[in-house]
PDB file of C-alpha atoms in Angstrom:
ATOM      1  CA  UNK A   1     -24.010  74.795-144.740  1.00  0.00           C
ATOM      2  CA  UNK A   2     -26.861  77.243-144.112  1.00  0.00           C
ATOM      3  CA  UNK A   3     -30.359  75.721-145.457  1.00  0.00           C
ATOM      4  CA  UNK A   4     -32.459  77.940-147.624  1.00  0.00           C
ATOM      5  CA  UNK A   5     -36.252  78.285-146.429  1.00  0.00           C
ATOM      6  CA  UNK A   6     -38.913  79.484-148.456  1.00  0.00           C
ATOM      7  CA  UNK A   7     -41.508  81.588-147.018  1.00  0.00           C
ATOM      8  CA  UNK A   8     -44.615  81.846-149.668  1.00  0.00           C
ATOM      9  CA  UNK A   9     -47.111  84.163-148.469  1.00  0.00           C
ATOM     10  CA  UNK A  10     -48.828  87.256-149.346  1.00  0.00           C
ATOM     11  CA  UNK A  11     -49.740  88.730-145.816  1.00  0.00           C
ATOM     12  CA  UNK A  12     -47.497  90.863-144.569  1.00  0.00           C
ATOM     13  CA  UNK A  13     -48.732  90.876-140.829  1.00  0.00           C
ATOM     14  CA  UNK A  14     -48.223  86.766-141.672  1.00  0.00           C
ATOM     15  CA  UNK A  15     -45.179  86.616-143.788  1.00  0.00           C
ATOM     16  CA  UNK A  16     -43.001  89.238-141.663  1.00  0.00           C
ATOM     17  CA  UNK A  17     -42.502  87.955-138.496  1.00  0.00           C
ATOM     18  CA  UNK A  18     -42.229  84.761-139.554  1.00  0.00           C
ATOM     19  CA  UNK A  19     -39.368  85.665-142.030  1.00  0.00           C
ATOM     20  CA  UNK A  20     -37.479  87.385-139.009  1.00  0.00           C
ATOM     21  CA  UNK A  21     -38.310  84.128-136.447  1.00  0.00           C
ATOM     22  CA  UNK A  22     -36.569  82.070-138.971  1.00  0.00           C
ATOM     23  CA  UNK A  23     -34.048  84.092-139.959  1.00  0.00           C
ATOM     24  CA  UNK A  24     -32.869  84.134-136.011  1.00  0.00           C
ATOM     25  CA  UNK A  25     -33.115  80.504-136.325  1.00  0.00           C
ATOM     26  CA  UNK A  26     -30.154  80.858-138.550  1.00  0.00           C
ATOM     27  CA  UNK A  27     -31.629  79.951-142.230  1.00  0.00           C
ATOM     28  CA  UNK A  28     -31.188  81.638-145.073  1.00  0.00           C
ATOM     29  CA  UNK A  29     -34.759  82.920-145.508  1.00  0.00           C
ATOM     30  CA  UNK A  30     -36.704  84.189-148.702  1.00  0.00           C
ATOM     31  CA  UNK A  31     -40.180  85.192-149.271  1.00  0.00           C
ATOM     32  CA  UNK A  32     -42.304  85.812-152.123  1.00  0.00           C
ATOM     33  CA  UNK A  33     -46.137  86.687-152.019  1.00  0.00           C
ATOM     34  CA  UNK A  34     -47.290  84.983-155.402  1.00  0.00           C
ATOM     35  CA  UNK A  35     -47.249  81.019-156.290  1.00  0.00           C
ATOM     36  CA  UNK A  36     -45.829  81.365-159.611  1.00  0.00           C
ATOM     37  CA  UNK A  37     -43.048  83.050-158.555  1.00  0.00           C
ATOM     38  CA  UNK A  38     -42.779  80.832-156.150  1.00  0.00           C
ATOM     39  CA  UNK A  39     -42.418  77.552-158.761  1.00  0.00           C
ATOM     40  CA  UNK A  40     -39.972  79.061-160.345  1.00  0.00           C
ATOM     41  CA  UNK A  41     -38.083  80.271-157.490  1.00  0.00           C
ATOM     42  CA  UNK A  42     -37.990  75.830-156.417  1.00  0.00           C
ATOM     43  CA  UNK A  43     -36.785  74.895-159.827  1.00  0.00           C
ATOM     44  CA  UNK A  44     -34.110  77.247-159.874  1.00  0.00           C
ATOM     45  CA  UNK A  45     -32.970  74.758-156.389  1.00  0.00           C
ATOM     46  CA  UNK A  46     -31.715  75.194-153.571  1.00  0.00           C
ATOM     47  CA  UNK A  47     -33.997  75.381-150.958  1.00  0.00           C
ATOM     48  CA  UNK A  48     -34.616  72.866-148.400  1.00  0.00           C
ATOM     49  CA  UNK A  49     -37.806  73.770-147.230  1.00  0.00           C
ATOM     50  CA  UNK A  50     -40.896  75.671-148.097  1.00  0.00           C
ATOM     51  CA  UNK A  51     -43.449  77.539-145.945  1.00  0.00           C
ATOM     52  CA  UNK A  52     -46.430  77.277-148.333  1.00  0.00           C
ATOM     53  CA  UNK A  53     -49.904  79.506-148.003  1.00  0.00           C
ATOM     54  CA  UNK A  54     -52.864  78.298-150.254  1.00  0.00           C
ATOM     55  CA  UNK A  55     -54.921  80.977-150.589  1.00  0.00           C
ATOM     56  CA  UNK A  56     -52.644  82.797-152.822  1.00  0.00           C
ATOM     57  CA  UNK A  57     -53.722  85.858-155.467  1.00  0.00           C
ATOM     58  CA  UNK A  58     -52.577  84.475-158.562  1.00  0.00           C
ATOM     59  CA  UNK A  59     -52.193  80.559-157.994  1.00  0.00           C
ATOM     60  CA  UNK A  60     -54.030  78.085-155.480  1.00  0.00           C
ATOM     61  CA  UNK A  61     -51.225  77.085-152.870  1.00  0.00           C
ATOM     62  CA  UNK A  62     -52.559  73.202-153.957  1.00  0.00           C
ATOM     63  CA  UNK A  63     -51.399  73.978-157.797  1.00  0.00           C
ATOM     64  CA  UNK A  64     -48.075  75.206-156.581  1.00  0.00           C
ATOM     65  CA  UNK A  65     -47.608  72.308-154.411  1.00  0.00           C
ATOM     66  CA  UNK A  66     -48.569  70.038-157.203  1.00  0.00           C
ATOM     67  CA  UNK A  67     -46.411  71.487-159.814  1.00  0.00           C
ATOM     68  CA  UNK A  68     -42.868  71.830-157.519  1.00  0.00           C
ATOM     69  CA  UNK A  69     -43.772  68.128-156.787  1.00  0.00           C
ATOM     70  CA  UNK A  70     -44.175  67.502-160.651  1.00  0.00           C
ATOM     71  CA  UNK A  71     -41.047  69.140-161.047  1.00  0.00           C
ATOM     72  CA  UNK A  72     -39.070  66.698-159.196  1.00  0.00           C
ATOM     73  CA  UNK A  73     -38.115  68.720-155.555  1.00  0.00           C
ATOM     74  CA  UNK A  74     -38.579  65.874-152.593  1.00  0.00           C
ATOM     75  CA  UNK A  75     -37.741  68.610-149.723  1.00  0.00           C
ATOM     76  CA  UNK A  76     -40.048  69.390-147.221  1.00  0.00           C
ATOM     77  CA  UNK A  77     -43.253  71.168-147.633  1.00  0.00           C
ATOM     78  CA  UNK A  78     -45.270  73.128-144.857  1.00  0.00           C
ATOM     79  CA  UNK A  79     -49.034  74.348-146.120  1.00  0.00           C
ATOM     80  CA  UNK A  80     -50.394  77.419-144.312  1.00  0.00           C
ATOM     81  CA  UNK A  81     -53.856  78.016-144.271  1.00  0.00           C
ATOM     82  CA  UNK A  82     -57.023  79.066-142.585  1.00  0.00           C
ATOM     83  CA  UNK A  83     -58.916  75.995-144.005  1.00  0.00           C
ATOM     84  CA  UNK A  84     -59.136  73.576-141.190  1.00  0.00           C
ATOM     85  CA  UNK A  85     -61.277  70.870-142.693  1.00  0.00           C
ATOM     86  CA  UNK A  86     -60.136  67.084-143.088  1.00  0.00           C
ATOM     87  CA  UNK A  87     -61.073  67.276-146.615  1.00  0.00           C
ATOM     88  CA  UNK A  88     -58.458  70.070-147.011  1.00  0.00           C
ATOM     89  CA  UNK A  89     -55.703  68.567-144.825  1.00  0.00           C
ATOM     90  CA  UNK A  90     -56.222  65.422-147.032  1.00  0.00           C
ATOM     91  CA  UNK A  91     -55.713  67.134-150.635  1.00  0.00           C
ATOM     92  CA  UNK A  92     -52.955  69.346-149.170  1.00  0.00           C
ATOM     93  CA  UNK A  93     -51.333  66.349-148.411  1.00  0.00           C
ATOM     94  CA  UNK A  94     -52.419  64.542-151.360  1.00  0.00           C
ATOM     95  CA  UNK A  95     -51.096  66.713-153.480  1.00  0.00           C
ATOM     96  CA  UNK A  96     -47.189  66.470-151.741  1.00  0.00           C
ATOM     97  CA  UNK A  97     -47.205  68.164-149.007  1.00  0.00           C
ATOM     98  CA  UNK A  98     -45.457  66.930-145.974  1.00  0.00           C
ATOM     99  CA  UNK A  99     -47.357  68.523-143.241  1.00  0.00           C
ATOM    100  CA  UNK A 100     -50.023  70.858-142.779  1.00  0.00           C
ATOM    101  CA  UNK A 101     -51.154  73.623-140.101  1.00  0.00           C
ATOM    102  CA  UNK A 102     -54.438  75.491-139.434  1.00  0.00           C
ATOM    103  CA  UNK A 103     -53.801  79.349-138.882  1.00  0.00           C
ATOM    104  CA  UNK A 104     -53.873  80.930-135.968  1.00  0.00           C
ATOM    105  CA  UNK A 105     -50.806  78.850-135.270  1.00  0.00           C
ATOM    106  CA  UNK A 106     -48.163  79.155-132.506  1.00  0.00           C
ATOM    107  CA  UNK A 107     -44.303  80.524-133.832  1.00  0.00           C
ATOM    108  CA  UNK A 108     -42.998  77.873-131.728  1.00  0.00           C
ATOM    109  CA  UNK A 109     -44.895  74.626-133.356  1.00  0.00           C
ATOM    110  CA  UNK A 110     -44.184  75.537-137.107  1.00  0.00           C
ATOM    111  CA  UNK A 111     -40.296  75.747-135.608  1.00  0.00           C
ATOM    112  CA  UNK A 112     -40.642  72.784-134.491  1.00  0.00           C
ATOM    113  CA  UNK A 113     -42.248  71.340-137.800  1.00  0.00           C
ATOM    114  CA  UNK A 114     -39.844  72.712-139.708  1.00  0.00           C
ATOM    115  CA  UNK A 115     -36.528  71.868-137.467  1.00  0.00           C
ATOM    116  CA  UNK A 116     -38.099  68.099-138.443  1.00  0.00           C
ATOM    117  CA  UNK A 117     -38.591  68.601-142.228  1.00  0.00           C
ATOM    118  CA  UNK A 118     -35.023  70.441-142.172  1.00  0.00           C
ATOM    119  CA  UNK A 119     -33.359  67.130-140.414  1.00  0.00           C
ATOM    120  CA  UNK A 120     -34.603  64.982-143.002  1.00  0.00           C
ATOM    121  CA  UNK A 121     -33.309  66.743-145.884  1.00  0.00           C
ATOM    122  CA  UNK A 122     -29.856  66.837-144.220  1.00  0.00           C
ATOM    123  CA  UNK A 123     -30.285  62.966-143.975  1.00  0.00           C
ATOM    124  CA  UNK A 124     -31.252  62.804-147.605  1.00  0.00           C
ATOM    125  CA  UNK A 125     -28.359  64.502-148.487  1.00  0.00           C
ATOM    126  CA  UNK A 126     -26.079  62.232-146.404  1.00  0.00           C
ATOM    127  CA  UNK A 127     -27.556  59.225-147.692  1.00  0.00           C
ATOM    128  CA  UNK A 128     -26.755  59.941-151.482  1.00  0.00           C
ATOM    129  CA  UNK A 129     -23.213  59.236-152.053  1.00  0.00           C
ATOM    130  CA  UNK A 130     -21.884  59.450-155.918  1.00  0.00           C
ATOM    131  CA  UNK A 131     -22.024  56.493-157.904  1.00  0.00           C
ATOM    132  CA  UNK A 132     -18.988  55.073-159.397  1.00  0.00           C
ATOM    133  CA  UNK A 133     -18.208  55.555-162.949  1.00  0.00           C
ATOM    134  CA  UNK A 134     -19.918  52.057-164.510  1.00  0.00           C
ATOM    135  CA  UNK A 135     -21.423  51.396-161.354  1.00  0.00           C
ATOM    136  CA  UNK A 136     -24.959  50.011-161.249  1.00  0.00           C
ATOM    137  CA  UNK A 137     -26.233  50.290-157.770  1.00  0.00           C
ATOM    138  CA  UNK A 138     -29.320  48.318-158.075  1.00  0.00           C
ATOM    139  CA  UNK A 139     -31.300  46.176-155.594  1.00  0.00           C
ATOM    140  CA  UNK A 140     -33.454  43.972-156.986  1.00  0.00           C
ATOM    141  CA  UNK A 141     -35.920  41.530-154.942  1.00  0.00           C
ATOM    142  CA  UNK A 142     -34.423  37.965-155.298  1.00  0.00           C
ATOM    143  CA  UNK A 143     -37.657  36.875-156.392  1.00  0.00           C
ATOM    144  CA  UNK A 144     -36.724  38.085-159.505  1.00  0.00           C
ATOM    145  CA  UNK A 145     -40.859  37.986-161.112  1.00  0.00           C
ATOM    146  CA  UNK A 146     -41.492  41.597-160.695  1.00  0.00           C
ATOM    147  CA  UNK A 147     -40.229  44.972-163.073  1.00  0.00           C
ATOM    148  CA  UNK A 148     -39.779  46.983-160.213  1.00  0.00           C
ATOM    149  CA  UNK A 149     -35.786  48.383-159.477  1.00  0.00           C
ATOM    150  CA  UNK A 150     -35.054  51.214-156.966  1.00  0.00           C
ATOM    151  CA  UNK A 151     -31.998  52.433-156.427  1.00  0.00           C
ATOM    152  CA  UNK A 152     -31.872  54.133-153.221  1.00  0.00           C
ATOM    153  CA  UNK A 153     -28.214  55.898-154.024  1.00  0.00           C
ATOM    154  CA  UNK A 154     -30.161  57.882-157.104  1.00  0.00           C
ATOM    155  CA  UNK A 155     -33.206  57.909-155.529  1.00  0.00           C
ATOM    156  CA  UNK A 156     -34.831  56.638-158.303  1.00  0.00           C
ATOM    157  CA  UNK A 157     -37.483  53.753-159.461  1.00  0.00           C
ATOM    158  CA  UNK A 158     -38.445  52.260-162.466  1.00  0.00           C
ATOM    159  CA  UNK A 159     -40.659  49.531-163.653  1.00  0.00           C
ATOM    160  CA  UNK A 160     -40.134  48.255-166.987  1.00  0.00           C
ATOM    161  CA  UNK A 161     -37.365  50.582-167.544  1.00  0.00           C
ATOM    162  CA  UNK A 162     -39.725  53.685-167.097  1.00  0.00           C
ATOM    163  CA  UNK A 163     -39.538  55.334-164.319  1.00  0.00           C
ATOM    164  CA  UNK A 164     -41.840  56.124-161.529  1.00  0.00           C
ATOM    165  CA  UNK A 165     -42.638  59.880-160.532  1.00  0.00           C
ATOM    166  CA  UNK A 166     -42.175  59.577-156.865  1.00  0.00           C
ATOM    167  CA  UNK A 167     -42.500  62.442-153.879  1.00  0.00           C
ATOM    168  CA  UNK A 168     -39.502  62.348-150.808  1.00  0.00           C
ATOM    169  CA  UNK A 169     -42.064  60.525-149.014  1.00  0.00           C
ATOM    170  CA  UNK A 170     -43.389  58.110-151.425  1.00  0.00           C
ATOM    171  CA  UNK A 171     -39.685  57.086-152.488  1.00  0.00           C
ATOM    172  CA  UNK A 172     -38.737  56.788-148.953  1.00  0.00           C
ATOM    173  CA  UNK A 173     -41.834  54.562-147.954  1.00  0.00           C
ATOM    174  CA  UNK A 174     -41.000  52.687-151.148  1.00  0.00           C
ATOM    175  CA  UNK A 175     -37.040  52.380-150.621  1.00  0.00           C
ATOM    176  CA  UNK A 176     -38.121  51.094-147.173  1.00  0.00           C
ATOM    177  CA  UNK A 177     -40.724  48.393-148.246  1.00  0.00           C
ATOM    178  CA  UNK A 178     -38.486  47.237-151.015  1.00  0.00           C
ATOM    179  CA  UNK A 179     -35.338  47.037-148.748  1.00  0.00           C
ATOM    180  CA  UNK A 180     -37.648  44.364-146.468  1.00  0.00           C
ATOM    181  CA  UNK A 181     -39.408  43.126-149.005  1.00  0.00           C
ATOM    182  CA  UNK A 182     -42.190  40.130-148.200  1.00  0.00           C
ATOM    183  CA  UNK A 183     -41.520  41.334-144.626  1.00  0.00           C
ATOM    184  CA  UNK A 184     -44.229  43.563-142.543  1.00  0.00           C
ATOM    185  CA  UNK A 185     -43.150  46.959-141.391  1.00  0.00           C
ATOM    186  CA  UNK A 186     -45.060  48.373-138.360  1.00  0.00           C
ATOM    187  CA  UNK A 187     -46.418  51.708-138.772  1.00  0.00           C
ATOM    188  CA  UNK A 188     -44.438  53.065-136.319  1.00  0.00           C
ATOM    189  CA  UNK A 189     -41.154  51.978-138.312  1.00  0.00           C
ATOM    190  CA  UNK A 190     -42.281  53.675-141.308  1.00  0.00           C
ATOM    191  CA  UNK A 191     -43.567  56.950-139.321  1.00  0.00           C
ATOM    192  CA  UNK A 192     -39.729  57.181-137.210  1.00  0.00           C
ATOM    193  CA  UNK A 193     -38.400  56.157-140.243  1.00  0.00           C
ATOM    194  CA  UNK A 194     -39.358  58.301-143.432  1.00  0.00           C
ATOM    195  CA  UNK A 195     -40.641  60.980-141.480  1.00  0.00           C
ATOM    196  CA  UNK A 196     -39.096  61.817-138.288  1.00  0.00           C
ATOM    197  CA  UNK A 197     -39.210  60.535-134.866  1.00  0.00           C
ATOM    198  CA  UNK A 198     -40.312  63.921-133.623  1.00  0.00           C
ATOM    199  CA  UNK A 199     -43.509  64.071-135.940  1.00  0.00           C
ATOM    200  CA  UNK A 200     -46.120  66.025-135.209  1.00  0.00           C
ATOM    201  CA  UNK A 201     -48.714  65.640-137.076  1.00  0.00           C
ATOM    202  CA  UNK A 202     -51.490  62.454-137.848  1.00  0.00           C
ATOM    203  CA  UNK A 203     -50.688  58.651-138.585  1.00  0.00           C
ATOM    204  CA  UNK A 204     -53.010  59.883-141.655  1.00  0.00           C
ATOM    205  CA  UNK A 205     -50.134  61.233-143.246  1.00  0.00           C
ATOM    206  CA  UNK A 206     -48.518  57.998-143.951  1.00  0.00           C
ATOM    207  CA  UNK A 207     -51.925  56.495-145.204  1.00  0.00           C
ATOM    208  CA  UNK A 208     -52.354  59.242-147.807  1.00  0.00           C
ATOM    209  CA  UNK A 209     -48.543  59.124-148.558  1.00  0.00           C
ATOM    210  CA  UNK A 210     -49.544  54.639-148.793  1.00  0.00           C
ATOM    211  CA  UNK A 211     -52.265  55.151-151.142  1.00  0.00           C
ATOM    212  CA  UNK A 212     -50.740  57.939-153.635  1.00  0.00           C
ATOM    213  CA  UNK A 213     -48.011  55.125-153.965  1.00  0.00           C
ATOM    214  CA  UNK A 214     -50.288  52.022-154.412  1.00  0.00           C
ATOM    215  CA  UNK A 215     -51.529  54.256-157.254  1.00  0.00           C
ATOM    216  CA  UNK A 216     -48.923  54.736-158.596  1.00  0.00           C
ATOM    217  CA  UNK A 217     -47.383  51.262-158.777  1.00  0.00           C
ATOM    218  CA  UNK A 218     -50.783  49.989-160.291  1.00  0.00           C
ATOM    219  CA  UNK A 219     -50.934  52.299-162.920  1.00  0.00           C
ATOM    220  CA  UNK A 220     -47.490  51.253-163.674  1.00  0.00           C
ATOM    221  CA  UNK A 221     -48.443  47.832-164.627  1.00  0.00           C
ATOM    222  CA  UNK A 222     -45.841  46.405-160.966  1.00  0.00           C
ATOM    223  CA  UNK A 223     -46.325  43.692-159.940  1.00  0.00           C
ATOM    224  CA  UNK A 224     -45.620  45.069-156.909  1.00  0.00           C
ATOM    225  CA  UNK A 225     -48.197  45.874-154.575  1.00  0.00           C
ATOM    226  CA  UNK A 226     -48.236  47.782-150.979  1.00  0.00           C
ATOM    227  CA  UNK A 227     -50.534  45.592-148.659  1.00  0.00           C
ATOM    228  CA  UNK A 228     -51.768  46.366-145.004  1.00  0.00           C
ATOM    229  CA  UNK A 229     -51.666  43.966-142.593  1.00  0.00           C
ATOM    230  CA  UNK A 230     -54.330  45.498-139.776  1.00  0.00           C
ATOM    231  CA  UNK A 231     -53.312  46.595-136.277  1.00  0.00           C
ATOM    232  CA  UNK A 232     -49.327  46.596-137.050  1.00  0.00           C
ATOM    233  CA  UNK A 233     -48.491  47.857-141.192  1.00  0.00           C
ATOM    234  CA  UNK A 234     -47.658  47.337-144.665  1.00  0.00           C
ATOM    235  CA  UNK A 235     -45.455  44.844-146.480  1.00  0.00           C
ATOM    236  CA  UNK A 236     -44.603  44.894-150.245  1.00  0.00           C
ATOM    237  CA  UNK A 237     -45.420  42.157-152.373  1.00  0.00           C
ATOM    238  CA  UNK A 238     -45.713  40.480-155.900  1.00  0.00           C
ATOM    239  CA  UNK A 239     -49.265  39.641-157.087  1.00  0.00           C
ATOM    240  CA  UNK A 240     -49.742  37.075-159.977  1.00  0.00           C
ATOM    241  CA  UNK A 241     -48.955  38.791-163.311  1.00  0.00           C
TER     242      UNK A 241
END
C-alpha cells in the first residue's frame, strides 16, 4: 500500500523539488503552503508522514504541530526550519514532533529521516490487530495498587477510567515501560525500540519525549511514575498514594 506524505511548505524553490524527490521515492505525495490547511488536511487521515515548515504565513508550524497532535494522529512528524537553536529543537519537539532539521539540509538525510518515520508507522499498523467482539485486551501490572491500564492492541491508556492524551512516542515509551514494569530499560532499548534503530537524530529526543510523559502521568493523579536510573535508563514505578 502506497504511504501518503505530507509536504507543508510555502516556498516553492523548497517545497518543489522536494515533492518530486519523494514522489520518485514512490509515495503518494501532497503539498500545501498554509498550516491550517494543513490540520485539516491530517484529520481528514491518511497520511503517514508529514514534512512540516514552521515559519508558515498564516499559522506557526509549532501550532500546527500541536493541534494534529491534539487531534489524535501518532504518525511521524518532520519540522523544517531555518531556526537552528536548542531552544527551538526542544519546543519543536516538545510540542510532538518526532524529529527536527536545520535548513540548508541535504535531499538525501531528510530521505533517510523519513524512510525511518515511514517504517515505524508500517510497524504500528502491524502491531494493531482487531479486538474480538467482548474482548478486553488489558494488561494490568500485577501489583494491582496503581489506576493506570494500557492496552497496547488500542493503543490506548487510562487512569481512573479517563484516558490519557498520549503522542506515538509517548504511548510507545509508555507501552514499553509498562510491559517491563519495576524493571530498568537502557536507553538504548527505548531509542531501537520506539524510535528506530537507524535514528538520526539526539538521545535528547527521548528525554523530551520522558518528561512530556512524566507530566502527563502526574497530572493524572498515577501512581505511576517514570524514574531514571543514571548512566543506563528509566523504569516505571508505583509511588505511595
Amino acid at each position: 500500500m502506497q504511504q501518503t506524505v505530507l509536504v507543508v511548505e510555502d516556498d516553492d524553490g523548497i517545497a518543489l523539488p522536494l515533492v518530486r524527490t519523494l514522489d520518485r521515492e514512490g509515495y503518494a505525495v501532497e503539498r500545501v503552503a498554509e498550516g491550517l490547511p494543513a490540520v485539516e488536511r491530517v484529520g481528514a487521515g491518511g497520511v503517514q508522514l508529514v514534512i512540516l515548515d514552521l515559519g508558515l504565513p498564516d499559522i506557526d508550524g509549532l501550532e500546527v504541530c500541536h493541534r494534529v497532535r491534539a487531534d489524535g494522529y501518532d504518525d511521524g512528524i518532520i519540522i523544517l526550519t531555518a531556526r537552528g537553536e536548542e531552544l527551538d529543537r526542544v519546543v519543536g519537539l516538545d510540542v510532538g514532533a518526532d524529529d527536527y532539521l536545520p535548513k540548508p539540509f541535504a535531499l538525501s538525510e531528510l530521505l533517510a529521516r523519513s524512510r525511518a518515520l515511514l517504517r515505524r508507522s508500517v510497524r504500528m499498523a502491524a502491531a494493531q490487530p482487531a479486538a474480538e467482539p467482548g474482548s478486553a485486551p488489558v494488561r494490568e501490572p500485577e501489583q494491582g495498587v496503581q489506576p493506570l491500564r494500557v492496552d497496547a492492541r488500542s493503543r490506548r491508556a487510562w487512569v481512573d477510567g479517563e484516558e490519557l492524551a498520549l503522542s506515538s512516542k509517548e504511548f510507545d515509551l509508555l507501552a514499553l515501560l509498562f510491559s517491563e514494569h519495576g524493571a530498568v530499560l537502557t536507553r538504548e532499548t527505548l531509542m531501537d525500540k520506539v524510535w528506530d534503530e537507524n535514528w538520526y537524530g539526539s538521545t535528547k529526543t527521548l528525554d523530551v519525549a520522558v518528561g512530556r510523559l512524566r507530566q502527563k502521568l502526574e497530572a493524572s493523579g498515577s501512581r505511576a511514575r517514570v524514574v531514571a536510573v543514571r548512566g543506563v535508563g528509566f523504569r516505571l514505578e508505583d509511588v505511595d498514594a
